[in-house]
mmCIF file of C-alpha atoms in Angstrom:
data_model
loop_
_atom_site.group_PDB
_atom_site.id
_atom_site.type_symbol
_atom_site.label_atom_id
_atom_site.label_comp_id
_atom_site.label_asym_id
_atom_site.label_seq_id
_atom_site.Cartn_x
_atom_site.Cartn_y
_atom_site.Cartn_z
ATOM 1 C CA UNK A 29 8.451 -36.950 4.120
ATOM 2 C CA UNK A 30 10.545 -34.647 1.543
ATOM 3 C CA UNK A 31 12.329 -33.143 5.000
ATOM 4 C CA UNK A 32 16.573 -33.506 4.417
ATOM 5 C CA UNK A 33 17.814 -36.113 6.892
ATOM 6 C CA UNK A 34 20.542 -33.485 8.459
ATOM 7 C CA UNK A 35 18.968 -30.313 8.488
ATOM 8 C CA UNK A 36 21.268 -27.245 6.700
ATOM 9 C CA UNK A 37 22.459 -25.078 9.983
ATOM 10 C CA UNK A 38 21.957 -21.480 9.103
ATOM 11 C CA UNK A 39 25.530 -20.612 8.181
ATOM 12 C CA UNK A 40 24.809 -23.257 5.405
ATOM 13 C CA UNK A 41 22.227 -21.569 4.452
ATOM 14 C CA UNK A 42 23.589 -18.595 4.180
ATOM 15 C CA UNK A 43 26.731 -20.091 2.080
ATOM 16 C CA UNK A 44 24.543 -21.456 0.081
ATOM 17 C CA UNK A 45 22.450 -18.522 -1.125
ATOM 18 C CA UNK A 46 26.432 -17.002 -1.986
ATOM 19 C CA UNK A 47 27.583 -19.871 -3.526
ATOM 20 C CA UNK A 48 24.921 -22.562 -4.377
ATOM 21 C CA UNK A 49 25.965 -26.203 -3.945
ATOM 22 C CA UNK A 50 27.368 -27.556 -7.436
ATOM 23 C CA UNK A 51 28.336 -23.822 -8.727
ATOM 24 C CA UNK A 52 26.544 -21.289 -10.293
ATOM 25 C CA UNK A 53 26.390 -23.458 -13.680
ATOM 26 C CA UNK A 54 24.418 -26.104 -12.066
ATOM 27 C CA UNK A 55 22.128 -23.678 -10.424
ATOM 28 C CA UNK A 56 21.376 -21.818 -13.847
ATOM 29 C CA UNK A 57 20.906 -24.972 -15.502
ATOM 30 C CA UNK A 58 18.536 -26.113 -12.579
ATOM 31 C CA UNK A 59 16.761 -23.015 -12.977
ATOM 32 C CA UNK A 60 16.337 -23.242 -16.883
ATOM 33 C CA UNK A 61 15.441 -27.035 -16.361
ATOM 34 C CA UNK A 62 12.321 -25.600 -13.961
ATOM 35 C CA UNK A 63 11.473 -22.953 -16.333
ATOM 36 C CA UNK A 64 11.448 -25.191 -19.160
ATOM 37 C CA UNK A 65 8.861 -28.095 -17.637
ATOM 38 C CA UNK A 66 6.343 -25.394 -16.287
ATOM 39 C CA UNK A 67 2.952 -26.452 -18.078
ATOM 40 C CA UNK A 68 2.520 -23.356 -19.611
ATOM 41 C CA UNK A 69 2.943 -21.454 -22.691
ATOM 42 C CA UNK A 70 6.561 -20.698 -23.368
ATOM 43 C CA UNK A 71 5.250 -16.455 -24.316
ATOM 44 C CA UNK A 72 3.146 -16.941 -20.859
ATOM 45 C CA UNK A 73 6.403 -18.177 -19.073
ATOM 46 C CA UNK A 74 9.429 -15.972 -20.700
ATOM 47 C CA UNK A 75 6.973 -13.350 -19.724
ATOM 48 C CA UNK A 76 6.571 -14.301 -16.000
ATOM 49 C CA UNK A 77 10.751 -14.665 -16.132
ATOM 50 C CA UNK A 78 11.343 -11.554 -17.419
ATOM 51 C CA UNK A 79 8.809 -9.565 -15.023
ATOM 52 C CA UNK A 80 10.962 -11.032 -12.109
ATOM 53 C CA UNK A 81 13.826 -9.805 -13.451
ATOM 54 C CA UNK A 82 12.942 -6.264 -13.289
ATOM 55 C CA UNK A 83 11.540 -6.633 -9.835
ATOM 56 C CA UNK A 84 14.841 -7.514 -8.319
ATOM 57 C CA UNK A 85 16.001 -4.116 -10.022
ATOM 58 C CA UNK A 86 13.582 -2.834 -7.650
ATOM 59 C CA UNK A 87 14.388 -1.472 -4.358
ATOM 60 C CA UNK A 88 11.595 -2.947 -2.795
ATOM 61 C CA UNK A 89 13.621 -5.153 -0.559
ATOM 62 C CA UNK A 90 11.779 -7.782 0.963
ATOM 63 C CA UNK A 91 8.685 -8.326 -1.008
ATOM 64 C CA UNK A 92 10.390 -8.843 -4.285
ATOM 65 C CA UNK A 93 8.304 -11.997 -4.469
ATOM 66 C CA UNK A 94 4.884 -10.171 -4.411
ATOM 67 C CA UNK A 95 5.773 -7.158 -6.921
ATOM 68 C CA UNK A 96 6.673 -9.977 -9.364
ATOM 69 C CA UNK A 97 3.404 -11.881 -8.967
ATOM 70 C CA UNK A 98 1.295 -8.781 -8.741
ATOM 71 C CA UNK A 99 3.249 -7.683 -12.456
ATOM 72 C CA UNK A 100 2.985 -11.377 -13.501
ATOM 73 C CA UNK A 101 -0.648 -11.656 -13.146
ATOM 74 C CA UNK A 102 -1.263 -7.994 -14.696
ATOM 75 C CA UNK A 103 0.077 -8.963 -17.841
ATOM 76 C CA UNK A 104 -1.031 -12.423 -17.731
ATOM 77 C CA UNK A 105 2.730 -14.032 -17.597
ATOM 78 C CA UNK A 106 3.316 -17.468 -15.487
ATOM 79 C CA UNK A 107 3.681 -16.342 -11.428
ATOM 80 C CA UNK A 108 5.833 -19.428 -10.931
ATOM 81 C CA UNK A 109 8.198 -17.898 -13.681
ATOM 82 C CA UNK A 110 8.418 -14.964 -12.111
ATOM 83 C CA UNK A 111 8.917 -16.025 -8.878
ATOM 84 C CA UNK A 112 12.008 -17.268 -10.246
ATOM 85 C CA UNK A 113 13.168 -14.756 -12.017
ATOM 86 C CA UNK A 114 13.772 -12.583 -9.028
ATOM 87 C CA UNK A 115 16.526 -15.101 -7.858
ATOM 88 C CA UNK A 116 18.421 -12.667 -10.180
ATOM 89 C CA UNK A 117 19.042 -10.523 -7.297
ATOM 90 C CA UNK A 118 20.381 -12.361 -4.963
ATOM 91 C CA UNK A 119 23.876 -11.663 -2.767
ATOM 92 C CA UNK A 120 25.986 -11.412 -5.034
ATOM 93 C CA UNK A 121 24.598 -9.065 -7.662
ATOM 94 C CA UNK A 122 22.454 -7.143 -5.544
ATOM 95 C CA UNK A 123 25.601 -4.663 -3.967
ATOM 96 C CA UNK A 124 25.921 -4.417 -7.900
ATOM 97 C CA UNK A 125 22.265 -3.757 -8.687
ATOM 98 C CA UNK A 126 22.762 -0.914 -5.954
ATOM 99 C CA UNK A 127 25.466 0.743 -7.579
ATOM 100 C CA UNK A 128 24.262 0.623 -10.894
ATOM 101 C CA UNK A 129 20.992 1.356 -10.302
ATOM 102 C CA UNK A 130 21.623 4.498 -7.545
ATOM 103 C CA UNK A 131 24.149 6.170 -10.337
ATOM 104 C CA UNK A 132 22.294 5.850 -13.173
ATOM 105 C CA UNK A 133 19.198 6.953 -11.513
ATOM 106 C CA UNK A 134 21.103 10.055 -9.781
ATOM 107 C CA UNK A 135 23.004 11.044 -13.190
ATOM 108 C CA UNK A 136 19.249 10.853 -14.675
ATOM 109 C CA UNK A 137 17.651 13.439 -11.784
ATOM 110 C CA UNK A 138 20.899 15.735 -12.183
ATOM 111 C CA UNK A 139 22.260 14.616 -9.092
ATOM 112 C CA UNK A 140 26.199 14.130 -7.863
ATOM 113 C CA UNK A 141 27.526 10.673 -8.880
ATOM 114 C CA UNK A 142 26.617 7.557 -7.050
ATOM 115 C CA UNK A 143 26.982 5.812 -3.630
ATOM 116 C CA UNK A 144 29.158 2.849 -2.339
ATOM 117 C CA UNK A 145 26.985 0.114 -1.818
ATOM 118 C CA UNK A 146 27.501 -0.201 2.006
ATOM 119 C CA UNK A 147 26.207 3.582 2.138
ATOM 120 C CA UNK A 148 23.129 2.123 0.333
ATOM 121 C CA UNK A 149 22.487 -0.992 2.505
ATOM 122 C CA UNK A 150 23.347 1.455 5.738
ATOM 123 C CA UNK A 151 20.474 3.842 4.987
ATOM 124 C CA UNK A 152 18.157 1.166 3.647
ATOM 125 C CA UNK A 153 18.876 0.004 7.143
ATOM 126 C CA UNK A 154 18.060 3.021 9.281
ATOM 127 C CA UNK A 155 15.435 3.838 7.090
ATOM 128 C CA UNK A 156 13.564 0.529 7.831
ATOM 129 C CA UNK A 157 14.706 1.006 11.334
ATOM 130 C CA UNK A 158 13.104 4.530 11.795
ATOM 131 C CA UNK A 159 10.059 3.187 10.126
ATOM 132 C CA UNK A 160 9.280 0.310 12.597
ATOM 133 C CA UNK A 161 10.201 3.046 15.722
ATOM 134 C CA UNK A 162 7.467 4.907 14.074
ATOM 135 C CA UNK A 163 4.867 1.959 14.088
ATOM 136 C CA UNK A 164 5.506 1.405 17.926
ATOM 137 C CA UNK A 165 5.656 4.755 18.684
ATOM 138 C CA UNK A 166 2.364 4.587 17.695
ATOM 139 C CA UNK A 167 1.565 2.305 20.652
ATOM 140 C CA UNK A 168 3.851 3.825 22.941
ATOM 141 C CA UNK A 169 4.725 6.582 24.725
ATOM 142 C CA UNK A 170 7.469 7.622 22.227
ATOM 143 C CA UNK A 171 7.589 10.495 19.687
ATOM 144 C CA UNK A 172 7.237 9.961 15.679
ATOM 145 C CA UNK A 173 9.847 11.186 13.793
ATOM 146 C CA UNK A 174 10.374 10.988 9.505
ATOM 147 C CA UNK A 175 13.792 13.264 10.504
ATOM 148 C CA UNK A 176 16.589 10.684 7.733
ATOM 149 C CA UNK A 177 13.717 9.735 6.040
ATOM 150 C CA UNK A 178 13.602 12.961 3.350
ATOM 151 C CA UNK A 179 16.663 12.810 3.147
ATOM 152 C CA UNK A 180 16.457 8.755 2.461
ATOM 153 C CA UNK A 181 13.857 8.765 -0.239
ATOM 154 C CA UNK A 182 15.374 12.043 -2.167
ATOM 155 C CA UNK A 183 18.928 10.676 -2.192
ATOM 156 C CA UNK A 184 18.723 7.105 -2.404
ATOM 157 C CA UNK A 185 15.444 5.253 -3.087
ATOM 158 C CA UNK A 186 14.082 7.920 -5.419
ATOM 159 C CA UNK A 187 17.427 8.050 -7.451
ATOM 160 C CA UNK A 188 17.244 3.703 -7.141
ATOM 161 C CA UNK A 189 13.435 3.023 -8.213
ATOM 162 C CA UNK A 190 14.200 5.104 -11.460
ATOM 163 C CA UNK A 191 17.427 4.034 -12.566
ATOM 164 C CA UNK A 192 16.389 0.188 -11.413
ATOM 165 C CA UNK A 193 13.568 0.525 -13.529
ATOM 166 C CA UNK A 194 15.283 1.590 -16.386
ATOM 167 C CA UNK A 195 17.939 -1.270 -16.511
ATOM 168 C CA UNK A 196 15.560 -3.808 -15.395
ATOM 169 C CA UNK A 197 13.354 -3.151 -18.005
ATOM 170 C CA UNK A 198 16.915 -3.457 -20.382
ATOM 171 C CA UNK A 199 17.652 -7.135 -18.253
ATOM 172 C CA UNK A 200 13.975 -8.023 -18.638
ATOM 173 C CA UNK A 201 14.093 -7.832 -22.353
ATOM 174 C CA UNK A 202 16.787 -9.927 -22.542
ATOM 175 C CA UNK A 203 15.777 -12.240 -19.966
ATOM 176 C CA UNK A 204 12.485 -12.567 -22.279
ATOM 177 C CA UNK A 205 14.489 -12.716 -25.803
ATOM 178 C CA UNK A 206 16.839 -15.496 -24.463
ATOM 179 C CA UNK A 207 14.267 -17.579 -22.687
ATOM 180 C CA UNK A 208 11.949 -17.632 -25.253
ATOM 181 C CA UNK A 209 13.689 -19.831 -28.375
ATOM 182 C CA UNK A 210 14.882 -22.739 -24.832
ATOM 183 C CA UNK A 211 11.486 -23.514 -23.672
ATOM 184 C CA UNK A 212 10.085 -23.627 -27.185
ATOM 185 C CA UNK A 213 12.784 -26.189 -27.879
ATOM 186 C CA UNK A 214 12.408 -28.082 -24.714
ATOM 187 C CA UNK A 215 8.376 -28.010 -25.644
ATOM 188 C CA UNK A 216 8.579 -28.863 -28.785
ATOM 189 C CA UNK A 217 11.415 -31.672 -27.926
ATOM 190 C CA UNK A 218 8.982 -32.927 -25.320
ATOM 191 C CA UNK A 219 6.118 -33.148 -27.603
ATOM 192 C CA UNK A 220 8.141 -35.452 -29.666
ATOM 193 C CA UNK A 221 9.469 -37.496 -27.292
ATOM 194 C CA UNK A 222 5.217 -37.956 -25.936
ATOM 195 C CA UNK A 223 4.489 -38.591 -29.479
ATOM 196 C CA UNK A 224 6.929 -41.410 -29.815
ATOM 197 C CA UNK A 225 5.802 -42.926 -26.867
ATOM 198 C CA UNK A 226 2.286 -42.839 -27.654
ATOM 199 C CA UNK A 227 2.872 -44.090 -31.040
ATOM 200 C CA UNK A 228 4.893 -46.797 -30.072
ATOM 201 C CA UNK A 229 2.280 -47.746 -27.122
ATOM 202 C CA UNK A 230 -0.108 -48.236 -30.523
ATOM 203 C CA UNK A 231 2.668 -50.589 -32.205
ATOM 204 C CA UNK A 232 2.879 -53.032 -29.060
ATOM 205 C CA UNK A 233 -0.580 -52.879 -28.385
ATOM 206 C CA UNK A 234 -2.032 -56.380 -29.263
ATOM 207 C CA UNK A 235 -4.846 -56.303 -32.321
ATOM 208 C CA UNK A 236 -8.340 -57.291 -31.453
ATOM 209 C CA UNK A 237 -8.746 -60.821 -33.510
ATOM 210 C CA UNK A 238 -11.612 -60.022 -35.896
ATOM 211 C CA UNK A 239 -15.011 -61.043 -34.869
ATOM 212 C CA UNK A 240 -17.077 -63.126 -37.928
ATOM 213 C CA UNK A 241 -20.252 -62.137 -38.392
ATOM 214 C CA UNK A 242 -23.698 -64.090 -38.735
ATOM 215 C CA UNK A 243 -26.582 -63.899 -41.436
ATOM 216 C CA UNK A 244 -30.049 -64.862 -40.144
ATOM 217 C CA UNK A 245 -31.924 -66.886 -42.203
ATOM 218 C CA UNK A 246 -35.252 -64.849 -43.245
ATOM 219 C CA UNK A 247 -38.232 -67.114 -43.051
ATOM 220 C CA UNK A 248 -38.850 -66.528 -46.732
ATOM 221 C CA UNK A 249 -35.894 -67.730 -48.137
ATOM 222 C CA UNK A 250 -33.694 -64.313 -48.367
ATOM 223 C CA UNK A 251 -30.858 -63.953 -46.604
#
């Protein structure tokens, strides 16, 4: 029923996550339009938005989604919101995110400066790659082996969780401060607006015509 008539090929798709349809204005204002009409508190919701900010500062790829629900629901923030709010890592400020975060995380542990961000995405790569050899080697007749993955956590991951935790904890609090004041607004704009309505429901509403009402006559003589 709510399919698209000409289903998106997957290069679309793909275009699309790099460069929505309409710009990157339209999308932001799509996304603060969503935000805004969630039926929640606005704290509950600029909460939600901020904790799914500084998930996509993790380096949790891949189940960015579930680290901001899990954090949403632990300090009682909308999911929905957060779910959201991890569209700010997305492929275009993600090689970014790497950079940042891998620096600022190695400059923290005393480490030589930063990576390029296709040395990042290379080891993330074999690193997820060794992993799943490891699961089937399990189940096969092949030998398990953690040889790049020392190497992997100490240089890049370790270095990535704590410097993306400190600046997404900096682009959560700002995600949070600048949320907050819009959906107040929109709330309190849309209370109005159902307040107008409702009163001016009242003013078309036809009055009841008022009913007389009838003495009996008390055998005695009193009314």
């Amino acid at each position: 029923m709510f399919k698209r008539r000409t289903p998106r090929s997957y290069g679309q798709i793909a275009s699309d996550m790099i460069y929505p349809r309409g710009g990157w204005r339209r999308a932001g204002t799509y996304i603060v339009h969503r935000l805004s009409r969630l039926p929640d508190q606005p704290q509950r919701i600029a909460l939600g938005l901020a904790v799914g900010v500084l998930a996509s500062f993790t380096p949790f790829y891949g189940v960015h989604f579930l680290l901001a629900a899990a954090l949403a629901w632990m300090i009682r923030g909308n999911i929905f919101a957060a779910l959201i709010g991890t569209f700010a890592g997305n492929p275009v400020t993600l090689p970014f995110i790497a950079i940042m975060s891998v620096s600022l995380g190695r400059y923290l542990m005393g480490m030589e400066a930063g990576l390029p961000p296709q040395e990042i995405f290379v080891e993330f790569a074999r690193a997820s790659a060794e992993i799943w050899q490891n699961v089937a080697a399990i189940f096969g007749p092949a030998e398990v082996g953690w040889d790049r993955m020392g190497d992997f956590m100490g240089d890049i991951f370790l270095p990535y969780l704590i410097g993306g935790t400190f600046l997404g904890l900096i682009a959560g609090f700002i995600s949070y401060y600048l949320a907050l004041p819009v959906i107040r607004a929109y709330h309190r704009r849309r209370a109005k607006k159902m307040a107008r309505r409702i009163a001016k429901a009242h003013a078309a509403a036809p009055i009841p015509p008022l009913t007389k009402t009838t003495t009996t006559q008390d055998p005695r003589g009193h009314a």
